[in-house]
């Protein structure tokens, strides 16, 4: 992780946007790795809100009498906004900078989570958890990781995107056991307060340690051969975001990427993360045990995602996606037979297997967005991520409705397995771009 870095001959002489190449300084760890580390910690702190929805379904149902479909609707709004906000957040980071956007987003998450403590009606759950936490989390979505990767790295992008994607799983590993213990031992309210405090605690780290661009500290992006000046803020963030969408929507690869990623979201965030705990509880498994299994998924998710980033730097991304989706579909078809009152070896095998595959799809999807859409790749990925969350939102809602209607989640597991098989086929037919755009290292690339 060491690389020759460059700093200005005189720190006070460089003006923002200057294209003057600074003097060399050898033997230091490149600042890009510190920025990636701060980003990793930030995503971990924000991951607390993603650990909570599956733990809230039964407690809210018991306390307020709300149906699982109603609670699932609030989770759906949250998941949909998580995705739909992402492309606009990527453009806002071009306009106002990464640090400001992320700090505001974490504050909104904290406020929304804290307000749920005093809610008494279902519409308040929709407003606080659905709208506020959804908007805040959308600005903290994977577009954040994509923006940091594109600005600070020209080499090791697959590895870095894998590491930053794994941060969310690491946060799940940290927070799921704690939150499930709080819900079981005390109530769901202390868990909501914990989420609020976790998001708020990260804000000072973001403000003090995160930097928007390598030029801010007089360095080249990691792996770049030339110094890249920091461009002026990009005006018209909303217009640019929509313009990129309309342009990408005229191409076939966009719809294939969006379709596969929608199925990815449906089979992870929407299904397993939201409904695994109540489904296991239906079979007599204690909530703490089921939540611990989800946390174990987080352990292997970290390994699988980082490995996927390494593979993406070396192998064809389309084939990687096809393999990931096919294996995920097979595992979901077996899950209904594995649910039981206690944890047994076949269930542990499923958890390990599924964890390795959880978000392994992100690095190759990011790579395909860069290959197909060049300097607009992060915003395009934001829209692809939006489809991921729309798929997750639909299954979060429909899964709750299916449980209310049939008294079981079995139909949802089987349907999701079939969808993953379709995603594997879709990944294989994404055409390769004959002329790959040059790597983008400036903020305008987002």
PDB file of N, CA and C in Angstrom, residues 234-295:
ATOM      1  N   UNK A 234     -19.379  21.183  -9.529  1.00  0.00           N
ATOM      2  CA  UNK A 234     -20.275  20.955 -10.657  1.00  0.00           C
ATOM      3  C   UNK A 234     -21.666  21.478 -10.313  1.00  0.00           C
ATOM      4  N   UNK A 235     -22.163  22.402 -11.130  1.00  0.00           N
ATOM      5  CA  UNK A 235     -23.480  22.986 -10.890  1.00  0.00           C
ATOM      6  C   UNK A 235     -24.571  22.079 -11.455  1.00  0.00           C
ATOM      7  N   UNK A 236     -25.797  22.287 -11.008  1.00  0.00           N
ATOM      8  CA  UNK A 236     -26.935  21.557 -11.555  1.00  0.00           C
ATOM      9  C   UNK A 236     -26.887  20.078 -11.275  1.00  0.00           C
ATOM     10  N   UNK A 237     -26.730  19.701  -9.996  1.00  0.00           N
ATOM     11  CA  UNK A 237     -26.575  18.291  -9.643  1.00  0.00           C
ATOM     12  C   UNK A 237     -27.782  17.462 -10.068  1.00  0.00           C
ATOM     13  N   UNK A 238     -28.985  17.972  -9.815  1.00  0.00           N
ATOM     14  CA  UNK A 238     -30.189  17.208 -10.148  1.00  0.00           C
ATOM     15  C   UNK A 238     -30.320  17.033 -11.658  1.00  0.00           C
ATOM     16  N   UNK A 239     -30.071  18.116 -12.410  1.00  0.00           N
ATOM     17  CA  UNK A 239     -30.178  18.022 -13.872  1.00  0.00           C
ATOM     18  C   UNK A 239     -29.165  17.039 -14.429  1.00  0.00           C
ATOM     19  N   UNK A 240     -27.943  17.098 -13.901  1.00  0.00           N
ATOM     20  CA  UNK A 240     -26.912  16.177 -14.390  1.00  0.00           C
ATOM     21  C   UNK A 240     -27.281  14.733 -14.084  1.00  0.00           C
ATOM     22  N   UNK A 241     -27.811  14.494 -12.890  1.00  0.00           N
ATOM     23  CA  UNK A 241     -28.188  13.137 -12.508  1.00  0.00           C
ATOM     24  C   UNK A 241     -29.250  12.578 -13.441  1.00  0.00           C
ATOM     25  N   UNK A 242     -30.245  13.391 -13.753  1.00  0.00           N
ATOM     26  CA  UNK A 242     -31.313  12.941 -14.651  1.00  0.00           C
ATOM     27  C   UNK A 242     -30.808  12.804 -16.083  1.00  0.00           C
ATOM     28  N   UNK A 243     -29.926  13.707 -16.491  1.00  0.00           N
ATOM     29  CA  UNK A 243     -29.377  13.622 -17.847  1.00  0.00           C
ATOM     30  C   UNK A 243     -28.591  12.330 -18.028  1.00  0.00           C
ATOM     31  N   UNK A 244     -27.788  11.974 -17.018  1.00  0.00           N
ATOM     32  CA  UNK A 244     -27.027  10.726 -17.089  1.00  0.00           C
ATOM     33  C   UNK A 244     -27.981   9.530 -17.149  1.00  0.00           C
ATOM     34  N   UNK A 245     -29.060   9.577 -16.364  1.00  0.00           N
ATOM     35  CA  UNK A 245     -30.035   8.485 -16.387  1.00  0.00           C
ATOM     36  C   UNK A 245     -30.642   8.323 -17.776  1.00  0.00           C
ATOM     37  N   UNK A 246     -31.106   9.429 -18.378  1.00  0.00           N
ATOM     38  CA  UNK A 246     -31.752   9.345 -19.688  1.00  0.00           C
ATOM     39  C   UNK A 246     -30.778   8.844 -20.748  1.00  0.00           C
ATOM     40  N   UNK A 247     -29.514   9.244 -20.630  1.00  0.00           N
ATOM     41  CA  UNK A 247     -28.517   8.777 -21.590  1.00  0.00           C
ATOM     42  C   UNK A 247     -28.241   7.290 -21.419  1.00  0.00           C
ATOM     43  N   UNK A 248     -28.044   6.854 -20.164  1.00  0.00           N
ATOM     44  CA  UNK A 248     -27.747   5.438 -19.916  1.00  0.00           C
ATOM     45  C   UNK A 248     -28.935   4.549 -20.239  1.00  0.00           C
ATOM     46  N   UNK A 249     -30.152   5.061 -20.009  1.00  0.00           N
ATOM     47  CA  UNK A 249     -31.356   4.255 -20.234  1.00  0.00           C
ATOM     48  C   UNK A 249     -31.570   3.912 -21.700  1.00  0.00           C
ATOM     49  N   UNK A 250     -30.841   4.578 -22.587  1.00  0.00           N
ATOM     50  CA  UNK A 250     -30.943   4.253 -24.012  1.00  0.00           C
ATOM     51  C   UNK A 250     -30.016   3.123 -24.413  1.00  0.00           C
ATOM     52  N   UNK A 251     -29.310   2.556 -23.445  1.00  0.00           N
ATOM     53  CA  UNK A 251     -28.377   1.467 -23.738  1.00  0.00           C
ATOM     54  C   UNK A 251     -28.838   0.169 -23.081  1.00  0.00           C
ATOM     55  N   UNK A 252     -28.600  -0.943 -23.744  1.00  0.00           N
ATOM     56  CA  UNK A 252     -29.005  -2.239 -23.223  1.00  0.00           C
ATOM     57  C   UNK A 252     -28.293  -2.651 -21.942  1.00  0.00           C
ATOM     58  N   UNK A 253     -26.963  -2.446 -21.844  1.00  0.00           N
ATOM     59  CA  UNK A 253     -26.267  -2.866 -20.619  1.00  0.00           C
ATOM     60  C   UNK A 253     -26.829  -2.242 -19.346  1.00  0.00           C
ATOM     61  N   UNK A 254     -27.339  -1.000 -19.440  1.00  0.00           N
ATOM     62  CA  UNK A 254     -27.896  -0.371 -18.247  1.00  0.00           C
ATOM     63  C   UNK A 254     -29.061  -1.183 -17.689  1.00  0.00           C
ATOM     64  N   UNK A 255     -29.953  -1.619 -18.561  1.00  0.00           N
ATOM     65  CA  UNK A 255     -31.139  -2.353 -18.089  1.00  0.00           C
ATOM     66  C   UNK A 255     -30.762  -3.737 -17.584  1.00  0.00           C
ATOM     67  N   UNK A 256     -29.756  -4.340 -18.184  1.00  0.00           N
ATOM     68  CA  UNK A 256     -29.298  -5.635 -17.676  1.00  0.00           C
ATOM     69  C   UNK A 256     -28.630  -5.490 -16.309  1.00  0.00           C
ATOM     70  N   UNK A 257     -27.810  -4.459 -16.158  1.00  0.00           N
ATOM     71  CA  UNK A 257     -27.175  -4.212 -14.864  1.00  0.00           C
ATOM     72  C   UNK A 257     -28.218  -3.860 -13.808  1.00  0.00           C
ATOM     73  N   UNK A 258     -29.177  -3.008 -14.185  1.00  0.00           N
ATOM     74  CA  UNK A 258     -30.222  -2.633 -13.238  1.00  0.00           C
ATOM     75  C   UNK A 258     -31.081  -3.832 -12.864  1.00  0.00           C
ATOM     76  N   UNK A 259     -31.388  -4.677 -13.847  1.00  0.00           N
ATOM     77  CA  UNK A 259     -32.220  -5.850 -13.562  1.00  0.00           C
ATOM     78  C   UNK A 259     -31.523  -6.848 -12.651  1.00  0.00           C
ATOM     79  N   UNK A 260     -30.253  -7.121 -12.934  1.00  0.00           N
ATOM     80  CA  UNK A 260     -29.531  -8.067 -12.077  1.00  0.00           C
ATOM     81  C   UNK A 260     -29.369  -7.513 -10.663  1.00  0.00           C
ATOM     82  N   UNK A 261     -29.117  -6.209 -10.562  1.00  0.00           N
ATOM     83  CA  UNK A 261     -28.906  -5.636  -9.233  1.00  0.00           C
ATOM     84  C   UNK A 261     -30.218  -5.518  -8.462  1.00  0.00           C
ATOM     85  N   UNK A 262     -31.342  -5.357  -9.165  1.00  0.00           N
ATOM     86  CA  UNK A 262     -32.647  -5.384  -8.492  1.00  0.00           C
ATOM     87  C   UNK A 262     -32.877  -6.746  -7.846  1.00  0.00           C
ATOM     88  N   UNK A 263     -32.510  -7.805  -8.557  1.00  0.00           N
ATOM     89  CA  UNK A 263     -32.648  -9.155  -8.005  1.00  0.00           C
ATOM     90  C   UNK A 263     -31.672  -9.360  -6.850  1.00  0.00           C
ATOM     91  N   UNK A 264     -30.489  -8.758  -6.967  1.00  0.00           N
ATOM     92  CA  UNK A 264     -29.530  -8.817  -5.859  1.00  0.00           C
ATOM     93  C   UNK A 264     -30.141  -8.219  -4.595  1.00  0.00           C
ATOM     94  N   UNK A 265     -30.740  -7.041  -4.723  1.00  0.00           N
ATOM     95  CA  UNK A 265     -31.360  -6.401  -3.561  1.00  0.00           C
ATOM     96  C   UNK A 265     -32.537  -7.181  -3.025  1.00  0.00           C
ATOM     97  N   UNK A 266     -33.327  -7.747  -3.940  1.00  0.00           N
ATOM     98  CA  UNK A 266     -34.489  -8.528  -3.509  1.00  0.00           C
ATOM     99  C   UNK A 266     -34.070  -9.730  -2.685  1.00  0.00           C
ATOM    100  N   UNK A 267     -32.966 -10.356  -3.058  1.00  0.00           N
ATOM    101  CA  UNK A 267     -32.554 -11.601  -2.402  1.00  0.00           C
ATOM    102  C   UNK A 267     -31.641 -11.387  -1.197  1.00  0.00           C
ATOM    103  N   UNK A 268     -31.245 -10.133  -0.932  1.00  0.00           N
ATOM    104  CA  UNK A 268     -30.393  -9.859   0.233  1.00  0.00           C
ATOM    105  C   UNK A 268     -31.097  -8.920   1.200  1.00  0.00           C
ATOM    106  N   UNK A 269     -31.017  -7.612   0.951  1.00  0.00           N
ATOM    107  CA  UNK A 269     -31.622  -6.643   1.863  1.00  0.00           C
ATOM    108  C   UNK A 269     -33.117  -6.848   2.047  1.00  0.00           C
ATOM    109  N   UNK A 270     -33.822  -7.073   0.936  1.00  0.00           N
ATOM    110  CA  UNK A 270     -35.266  -7.200   1.021  1.00  0.00           C
ATOM    111  C   UNK A 270     -35.727  -8.482   1.658  1.00  0.00           C
ATOM    112  N   UNK A 271     -35.030  -9.572   1.378  1.00  0.00           N
ATOM    113  CA  UNK A 271     -35.487 -10.883   1.839  1.00  0.00           C
ATOM    114  C   UNK A 271     -34.764 -11.333   3.105  1.00  0.00           C
ATOM    115  N   UNK A 272     -33.488 -11.643   2.993  1.00  0.00           N
ATOM    116  CA  UNK A 272     -32.780 -12.255   4.112  1.00  0.00           C
ATOM    117  C   UNK A 272     -32.586 -11.264   5.257  1.00  0.00           C
ATOM    118  N   UNK A 273     -32.123 -10.050   4.944  1.00  0.00           N
ATOM    119  CA  UNK A 273     -31.864  -9.104   6.024  1.00  0.00           C
ATOM    120  C   UNK A 273     -33.147  -8.690   6.747  1.00  0.00           C
ATOM    121  N   UNK A 274     -34.257  -8.578   6.004  1.00  0.00           N
ATOM    122  CA  UNK A 274     -35.505  -8.138   6.610  1.00  0.00           C
ATOM    123  C   UNK A 274     -36.294  -9.287   7.226  1.00  0.00           C
ATOM    124  N   UNK A 275     -36.326 -10.447   6.568  1.00  0.00           N
ATOM    125  CA  UNK A 275     -37.266 -11.492   6.967  1.00  0.00           C
ATOM    126  C   UNK A 275     -36.627 -12.752   7.531  1.00  0.00           C
ATOM    127  N   UNK A 276     -35.303 -12.859   7.506  1.00  0.00           N
ATOM    128  CA  UNK A 276     -34.700 -14.088   8.022  1.00  0.00           C
ATOM    129  C   UNK A 276     -34.977 -14.275   9.508  1.00  0.00           C
ATOM    130  N   UNK A 277     -34.817 -13.218  10.308  1.00  0.00           N
ATOM    131  CA  UNK A 277     -35.023 -13.348  11.756  1.00  0.00           C
ATOM    132  C   UNK A 277     -36.461 -13.744  12.085  1.00  0.00           C
ATOM    133  N   UNK A 278     -37.493 -13.038  11.572  1.00  0.00           N
ATOM    134  CA  UNK A 278     -38.857 -13.497  11.877  1.00  0.00           C
ATOM    135  C   UNK A 278     -39.176 -14.870  11.293  1.00  0.00           C
ATOM    136  N   UNK A 279     -38.596 -15.219  10.128  1.00  0.00           N
ATOM    137  CA  UNK A 279     -38.843 -16.542   9.557  1.00  0.00           C
ATOM    138  C   UNK A 279     -38.250 -17.634  10.440  1.00  0.00           C
ATOM    139  N   UNK A 280     -37.036 -17.419  10.920  1.00  0.00           N
ATOM    140  CA  UNK A 280     -36.425 -18.394  11.821  1.00  0.00           C
ATOM    141  C   UNK A 280     -37.194 -18.479  13.130  1.00  0.00           C
ATOM    142  N   UNK A 281     -37.689 -17.332  13.599  1.00  0.00           N
ATOM    143  CA  UNK A 281     -38.483 -17.311  14.840  1.00  0.00           C
ATOM    144  C   UNK A 281     -39.793 -18.082  14.663  1.00  0.00           C
ATOM    145  N   UNK A 282     -40.356 -18.042  13.443  1.00  0.00           N
ATOM    146  CA  UNK A 282     -41.563 -18.834  13.156  1.00  0.00           C
ATOM    147  C   UNK A 282     -41.311 -20.321  13.382  1.00  0.00           C
ATOM    148  N   UNK A 283     -40.092 -20.758  13.177  1.00  0.00           N
ATOM    149  CA  UNK A 283     -39.742 -22.176  13.347  1.00  0.00           C
ATOM    150  C   UNK A 283     -39.226 -22.479  14.750  1.00  0.00           C
ATOM    151  N   UNK A 284     -39.368 -21.521  15.663  1.00  0.00           N
ATOM    152  CA  UNK A 284     -39.002 -21.752  17.047  1.00  0.00           C
ATOM    153  C   UNK A 284     -37.613 -21.328  17.440  1.00  0.00           C
ATOM    154  N   UNK A 285     -36.845 -20.739  16.517  1.00  0.00           N
ATOM    155  CA  UNK A 285     -35.497 -20.303  16.849  1.00  0.00           C
ATOM    156  C   UNK A 285     -35.560 -18.986  17.620  1.00  0.00           C
ATOM    157  N   UNK A 286     -34.832 -18.843  18.730  1.00  0.00           N
ATOM    158  CA  UNK A 286     -34.816 -17.568  19.468  1.00  0.00           C
ATOM    159  C   UNK A 286     -34.295 -16.425  18.590  1.00  0.00           C
ATOM    160  N   UNK A 287     -34.813 -15.210  18.851  1.00  0.00           N
ATOM    161  CA  UNK A 287     -34.426 -14.050  18.051  1.00  0.00           C
ATOM    162  C   UNK A 287     -32.921 -13.805  18.133  1.00  0.00           C
ATOM    163  N   UNK A 288     -32.350 -13.960  19.334  1.00  0.00           N
ATOM    164  CA  UNK A 288     -30.910 -13.717  19.474  1.00  0.00           C
ATOM    165  C   UNK A 288     -30.089 -14.702  18.646  1.00  0.00           C
ATOM    166  N   UNK A 289     -30.549 -15.954  18.573  1.00  0.00           N
ATOM    167  CA  UNK A 289     -29.825 -16.949  17.777  1.00  0.00           C
ATOM    168  C   UNK A 289     -29.912 -16.618  16.290  1.00  0.00           C
ATOM    169  N   UNK A 290     -31.119 -16.240  15.838  1.00  0.00           N
ATOM    170  CA  UNK A 290     -31.291 -15.895  14.426  1.00  0.00           C
ATOM    171  C   UNK A 290     -30.475 -14.656  14.067  1.00  0.00           C
ATOM    172  N   UNK A 291     -30.478 -13.655  14.960  1.00  0.00           N
ATOM    173  CA  UNK A 291     -29.694 -12.447  14.698  1.00  0.00           C
ATOM    174  C   UNK A 291     -28.198 -12.761  14.674  1.00  0.00           C
ATOM    175  N   UNK A 292     -27.773 -13.686  15.516  1.00  0.00           N
ATOM    176  CA  UNK A 292     -26.361 -14.077  15.522  1.00  0.00           C
ATOM    177  C   UNK A 292     -25.975 -14.740  14.205  1.00  0.00           C
ATOM    178  N   UNK A 293     -26.894 -15.508  13.628  1.00  0.00           N
ATOM    179  CA  UNK A 293     -26.615 -16.106  12.322  1.00  0.00           C
ATOM    180  C   UNK A 293     -26.458 -15.033  11.253  1.00  0.00           C
ATOM    181  N   UNK A 294     -27.302 -13.993  11.310  1.00  0.00           N
ATOM    182  CA  UNK A 294     -27.148 -12.882  10.370  1.00  0.00           C
ATOM    183  C   UNK A 294     -25.798 -12.199  10.561  1.00  0.00           C
ATOM    184  N   UNK A 295     -25.373 -12.090  11.807  1.00  0.00           N
ATOM    185  CA  UNK A 295     -24.059 -11.487  12.072  1.00  0.00           C
ATOM    186  C   UNK A 295     -22.943 -12.337  11.480  1.00  0.00           C
TER     187      UNK A 295
END
